[in-house]
Coordinates of N, CA and C in Angstrom, one line a residue:
X1 N 20.5 2.3 -9.3 CA 20.3 1.3 -8.7 C 21.0 2.3 -7.1
X2 N 21.1 1.9 -6.4 CA 21.7 2.8 -5.5 C 22.1 4.6 -5.5
X3 N 21.0 4.8 -6.3 CA 21.2 6.4 -6.5 C 22.1 7.0 -7.9
X4 N 22.8 5.8 -8.7 CA 23.3 5.2 -10.0 C 22.1 5.1 -11.6
X5 N 22.7 5.6 -12.3 CA 21.4 5.4 -13.5 C 21.6 2.7 -13.7
X6 N 21.5 2.3 -13.4 CA 21.3 0.4 -13.8 C 22.4 0.4 -14.8
X7 N 22.5 0.0 -15.2 CA 23.3 -0.5 -16.6 C 24.9 -1.0 -16.3
X8 N 24.5 -2.4 -17.8 CA 25.1 -3.8 -17.6 C 26.8 -3.4 -17.5
X9 N 27.1 -2.2 -18.5 CA 28.3 -1.7 -18.3 C 28.8 -0.8 -17.4
X10 N 28.6 -0.6 -15.9 CA 28.2 -0.6 -15.1 C 28.6 -1.3 -14.3
X11 N 27.7 -2.6 -14.4 CA 28.2 -3.9 -13.5 C 26.8 -3.8 -12.2
X12 N 26.2 -2.6 -12.2 CA 24.8 -2.0 -11.0 C 23.6 -2.6 -11.8
X13 N 23.7 -3.8 -12.4 CA 22.4 -4.4 -12.5 C 21.6 -5.4 -11.4
X14 N 20.6 -5.7 -11.9 CA 19.5 -6.9 -10.5 C 18.4 -6.8 -11.7
X15 N 18.7 -9.0 -12.3 CA 17.7 -9.0 -12.9 C 17.1 -9.4 -11.3
X16 N 15.2 -9.0 -12.4 CA 13.6 -9.4 -12.0 C 13.6 -10.8 -11.2
X17 N 14.2 -12.0 -12.2 CA 14.8 -13.4 -11.5 C 15.6 -13.6 -10.2
X18 N 16.3 -12.7 -9.9 CA 17.5 -12.3 -9.0 C 16.6 -12.0 -7.8
X19 N 16.7 -10.6 -8.1 CA 14.9 -9.4 -6.8 C 14.0 -10.7 -6.4
X20 N 13.5 -12.3 -7.2 CA 12.8 -12.7 -6.9 C 13.0 -13.9 -5.9
X21 N 14.1 -14.5 -6.2 CA 14.4 -15.5 -5.0 C 14.8 -14.5 -3.8
X22 N 14.7 -13.7 -3.3 CA 15.0 -12.9 -2.3 C 13.2 -12.2 -2.1
X23 N 12.5 -10.9 -2.0 CA 11.5 -9.9 -2.8 C 10.1 -11.3 -3.5
X24 N 9.0 -11.4 -2.7 CA 7.4 -11.3 -2.9 C 7.7 -10.5 -4.7
X25 N 7.4 -11.4 -5.5 CA 6.5 -10.1 -6.9 C 6.1 -9.0 -6.2
X26 N 5.4 -9.2 -5.3 CA 4.3 -8.5 -5.1 C 4.7 -6.9 -4.2
X27 N 5.6 -7.3 -4.4 CA 6.4 -6.1 -2.7 C 7.0 -4.7 -3.8
X28 N 8.0 -5.7 -5.7 CA 8.3 -4.7 -6.2 C 7.6 -4.4 -6.9
X29 N 5.7 -4.5 -6.9 CA 5.1 -4.1 -7.4 C 4.5 -3.2 -6.7
X30 N 4.4 -3.5 -5.6 CA 4.1 -2.1 -5.0 C 5.0 -1.5 -4.1
X31 N 6.6 -2.1 -4.2 CA 7.8 -0.1 -6.0 C 7.8 0.8 -5.6
X32 N 6.9 -0.2 -7.6 CA 6.3 0.2 -8.2 C 5.2 1.9 -8.4
X33 N 5.0 1.1 -7.4 CA 3.6 1.6 -7.6 C 3.5 2.7 -6.0
X34 N 4.3 3.5 -5.5 CA 4.8 4.1 -4.6 C 5.3 5.8 -5.5
X35 N 5.8 4.9 -7.2 CA 6.0 5.7 -7.3 C 5.9 5.8 -8.9
X36 N 5.5 7.6 -9.2 CA 5.0 8.4 -10.8 C 5.4 7.3 -11.3
X37 N 4.6 7.3 -11.9 CA 4.9 6.7 -13.3 C 6.2 7.3 -14.3
X38 N 6.0 9.1 -14.2 CA 7.7 9.7 -14.7 C 8.1 9.8 -14.1
X39 N 8.7 9.1 -13.1 CA 9.8 9.5 -12.1 C 10.4 8.5 -12.0
X40 N 11.4 7.9 -11.9 CA 13.0 7.7 -11.6 C 12.6 6.8 -10.6
X41 N 12.4 5.4 -10.8 CA 12.1 4.2 -9.2 C 13.4 4.0 -9.5
X42 N 14.2 4.8 -7.5 CA 15.5 4.9 -7.3 C 15.0 3.0 -6.7
X43 N 15.8 2.5 -7.2 CA 15.3 0.6 -6.8 C 16.7 0.1 -6.0
X44 N 16.7 -0.1 -5.1 CA 17.4 -0.4 -3.6 C 17.2 -1.5 -2.4
X45 N 17.6 -2.5 -2.1 CA 17.4 -3.2 -1.1 C 16.4 -2.6 0.2
X46 N 16.9 -1.1 0.3 CA 16.2 -0.5 1.3 C 15.4 -0.1 1.1
X47 N 14.7 0.7 0.1 CA 13.3 0.7 -0.5 C 12.4 -0.7 -0.6
X48 N 12.5 -1.7 -0.9 CA 12.5 -3.0 -1.2 C 11.8 -3.4 -0.4
X49 N 12.9 -3.5 0.9 CA 12.5 -4.3 2.4 C 10.8 -2.7 3.7
X50 N 11.4 -1.9 3.1 CA 10.3 -1.0 3.0 C 8.7 -1.0 2.2
X51 N 8.6 -0.9 1.4 CA 7.7 -1.9 0.1 C 7.2 -2.7 0.3
X52 N 7.9 -3.9 1.3 CA 7.7 -4.5 1.7 C 6.6 -5.5 3.7
X53 N 7.4 -4.5 4.4 CA 7.1 -3.8 5.2 C 5.4 -3.6 4.8
X54 N 5.1 -2.0 3.6 CA 4.1 -1.5 4.5 C 2.7 -2.4 3.3
X55 N 4.0 -3.4 2.4 CA 2.4 -4.4 2.0 C 2.8 -5.3 3.4
X56 N 3.2 -6.3 4.6 CA 2.8 -6.7 5.1 C 2.2 -6.1 6.1
X57 N 1.8 -4.7 6.5 CA 1.4 -4.0 7.2 C 0.0 -3.9 6.8
X58 N -0.2 -4.0 5.1 CA -1.5 -4.2 5.1 C -2.2 -4.9 5.1
X59 N -0.9 -6.1 3.8 CA -2.1 -7.4 4.6 C -2.6 -7.4 6.1
X60 N -1.7 -6.9 6.9 CA -2.3 -7.7 8.0 C -3.8 -6.7 8.5
X61 N -3.6 -5.3 8.5 CA -4.2 -5.2 8.3 C -6.7 -6.0 8.4
X62 N -6.5 -6.6 6.7 CA -7.1 -7.5 6.1 C -7.3 -8.5 6.2
X63 N -6.3 -9.4 7.0 CA -6.5 -9.7 8.2 C -7.1 -9.6 9.2
X64 N -6.4 -8.5 9.9 CA -7.3 -8.1 11.3 C -8.5 -7.7 10.9
X65 N -8.7 -7.0 10.0 CA -10.6 -6.9 9.6 C -11.3 -7.7 9.0
X66 N -10.8 -8.8 8.9 CA -11.9 -9.7 8.1 C -12.4 -11.6 9.6
X67 N -11.4 -10.7 10.7 CA -11.6 -12.2 11.6 C -11.9 -11.1 12.3
X68 N -12.9 -9.6 12.3 CA -13.2 -8.8 13.7 C -14.4 -9.0 14.0
X69 N -14.4 -9.1 15.3 CA -16.0 -9.2 16.0 C -17.0 -8.4 15.9
X70 N -17.9 -9.1 15.2 CA -19.7 -8.0 14.2 C -20.4 -7.5 15.4
X71 N -20.1 -6.3 15.5 CA -21.1 -5.0 16.3 C -21.1 -4.3 15.4
X72 N -22.1 -5.2 15.9 CA -23.7 -3.7 15.0 C -23.6 -2.5 15.6
X73 N -24.8 -1.6 14.5 CA -24.8 -0.2 15.1 C -24.3 0.5 13.8
X74 N -24.6 1.8 14.2 CA -24.3 3.0 13.2 C -22.7 2.6 13.5
X75 N -22.1 3.0 11.8 CA -21.1 3.4 11.3 C -20.0 4.3 12.2
X76 N -19.1 3.8 12.7 CA -17.8 5.3 13.0 C -17.4 6.3 12.2
X77 N -17.1 5.2 11.1 CA -15.8 5.8 10.2 C -16.3 5.8 8.7
X78 N -17.7 5.9 8.6 CA -18.9 6.4 6.9 C -18.1 7.9 6.2
X79 N -18.1 8.6 7.0 CA -17.2 9.9 6.3 C -16.6 9.7 6.0
X80 N -15.3 9.0 7.0 CA -14.5 9.0 6.6 C -13.1 7.9 5.6
X81 N -14.1 6.6 5.3 CA -15.0 5.4 4.2 C -14.3 6.8 2.1
X82 N -15.5 7.7 2.7 CA -16.5 8.1 2.2 C -14.7 9.5 1.5
X83 N -14.7 9.3 2.5 CA -12.9 10.3 1.8 C -12.9 10.0 1.1
X84 N -11.0 8.9 2.1 CA -10.6 8.4 1.6 C -10.8 8.2 -0.7
X85 N -11.4 7.2 -0.4 CA -12.1 6.8 -1.2 C -11.9 8.8 -2.6
X86 N -12.6 9.1 -2.5 CA -12.5 10.6 -3.2 C -10.7 10.9 -3.3
X87 N -10.4 10.4 -2.4 CA -8.8 11.7 -2.2 C -8.3 10.3 -3.4
X88 N -8.7 8.9 -3.4 CA -8.0 8.1 -3.8 C -8.3 8.4 -5.6
X89 N -9.9 8.4 -5.9 CA -10.0 9.0 -7.3 C -9.6 10.1 -7.2
X90 N -9.2 10.8 -6.5 CA -8.0 12.5 -7.7 C -7.9 12.4 -7.7
X91 N -6.6 11.6 -6.9 CA -4.8 10.7 -7.2 C -5.0 10.7 -8.0
X92 N -6.4 9.3 -8.5 CA -5.8 9.1 -9.4 C -6.1 9.6 -11.5
X93 N -7.0 10.4 -11.4 CA -7.9 10.9 -11.8 C -6.4 12.2 -12.2
X94 N -5.7 12.6 -11.1 CA -4.0 13.1 -11.4 C -3.1 13.0 -12.1
X95 N -2.9 12.3 -13.2 CA -2.3 11.9 -13.6 C -1.0 10.5 -13.3
X96 N -2.4 9.9 -12.2 CA -2.6 8.8 -12.1 C -1.0 8.7 -11.7
X97 N -1.8 9.1 -10.1 CA -0.8 9.9 -8.7 C -0.4 8.4 -7.8
X98 N -0.4 7.3 -8.7 CA -0.6 6.3 -7.1 C 0.9 6.4 -6.1
X99 N 1.1 7.6 -5.8 CA 1.3 7.3 -4.4 C -0.3 8.3 -3.8
X100 N 0.3 9.4 -4.0 CA -0.4 9.6 -3.2 C -2.2 9.3 -3.8
X101 N -2.9 8.5 -3.8 CA -4.2 7.0 -3.5 C -3.8 6.1 -2.9
X102 N -2.3 5.8 -2.7 CA -2.3 4.7 -1.9 C -1.5 5.1 0.2
X103 N -0.7 6.6 -0.3 CA -1.6 7.5 1.3 C -2.9 7.3 2.0
X104 N -4.1 7.6 0.5 CA -4.7 7.6 0.6 C -5.5 6.3 2.0
X105 N -4.8 4.7 1.5 CA -5.8 3.7 1.1 C -4.9 3.6 2.7
X106 N -3.4 3.9 2.3 CA -2.9 4.0 3.9 C -3.7 4.8 5.3
X107 N -4.0 6.3 5.0 CA -4.3 6.7 6.7 C -6.1 5.7 6.7
X108 N -6.9 5.6 5.5 CA -8.3 4.8 5.9 C -7.8 3.7 7.8
X109 N -6.4 2.8 6.7 CA -5.9 1.5 7.7 C -6.1 2.0 8.5
X110 N -4.9 3.2 8.9 CA -4.8 3.2 9.8 C -5.7 3.8 11.2
X111 N -6.6 4.7 10.0 CA -8.0 5.2 11.3 C -8.4 3.8 11.8
X112 N -8.5 2.9 10.5 CA -9.4 1.7 10.7 C -9.2 0.8 12.2
X113 N -7.2 0.8 12.4 CA -7.2 -0.6 12.6 C -7.7 0.5 15.1
X114 N -7.2 2.0 14.4 CA -7.8 2.6 15.8 C -8.7 2.4 16.6
X115 N -9.5 2.5 15.1 CA -11.0 2.1 15.9 C -11.6 -0.2 15.8
X116 N -11.0 -0.3 15.7 CA -10.7 -2.0 16.0 C -10.2 -2.2 17.3
X117 N -9.1 -0.9 17.4 CA -8.4 -0.9 19.4 C -9.5 -0.7 20.2
X118 N -10.2 0.5 19.9 CA -11.1 0.6 20.1 C -12.7 0.2 20.6
X119 N -12.7 -0.9 19.9 CA -13.7 -2.0 19.7 C -14.4 -1.3 19.0
X120 N -14.2 -0.6 18.1 CA -15.7 0.7 17.3 C -16.4 0.8 16.0
X121 N -15.7 -0.4 15.8 CA -15.4 -0.6 14.1 C -17.1 -1.0 14.2
X122 N -17.5 -1.3 13.9 CA -19.0 -2.5 13.1 C -18.7 -2.9 12.0
X123 N -20.6 -3.9 11.7 CA -20.3 -3.9 10.5 C -20.5 -3.0 8.9
X124 N -21.4 -2.8 9.6 CA -21.2 -1.5 8.4 C -20.6 -0.5 7.6
X125 N -19.3 -0.3 8.7 CA -17.6 -0.1 8.3 C -17.2 -1.3 8.1
X126 N -17.2 -2.0 8.5 CA -16.6 -3.5 7.6 C -16.1 -3.4 6.8
X127 N -17.9 -3.5 6.0 CA -18.4 -4.0 4.9 C -17.7 -2.9 3.8
X128 N -17.9 -1.3 4.8 CA -17.5 -0.9 3.6 C -16.8 -1.0 2.9
X129 N -15.2 -0.5 4.3 CA -13.7 -0.9 4.0 C -13.8 -1.9 2.4
X130 N -14.4 -2.6 3.0 CA -13.7 -3.9 2.0 C -14.6 -3.8 1.2
X131 N -15.3 -3.1 0.2 CA -15.9 -2.8 -0.3 C -14.9 -2.0 -0.7

């Protein structure tokens, strides 16, 4: 916690019950997913806030995708979606590297948001992303 090992003897520990009073449990899970399972987790309010912000961006993207108007035509993100899926799978196969897997998801989210900004996201893209 704050770059020190958490312990009762140092008095620098916090319970999940206390954290859940301030943060959604999904935020804590997301923070854990951003760290490799064999690496220490640096746990402080700043990192929890960053995890909460990232999760809100992802949730906002999903709402935006759901409400995106239907548009027929050839998908513009097909190759990009396939590439993101491949990067995700490679990361997970590489000793469960969740932080890199999440990075590939957020790269796709960024590109899909750009496509939606320019009204180029098609139903084909939307279905592939949701899948």
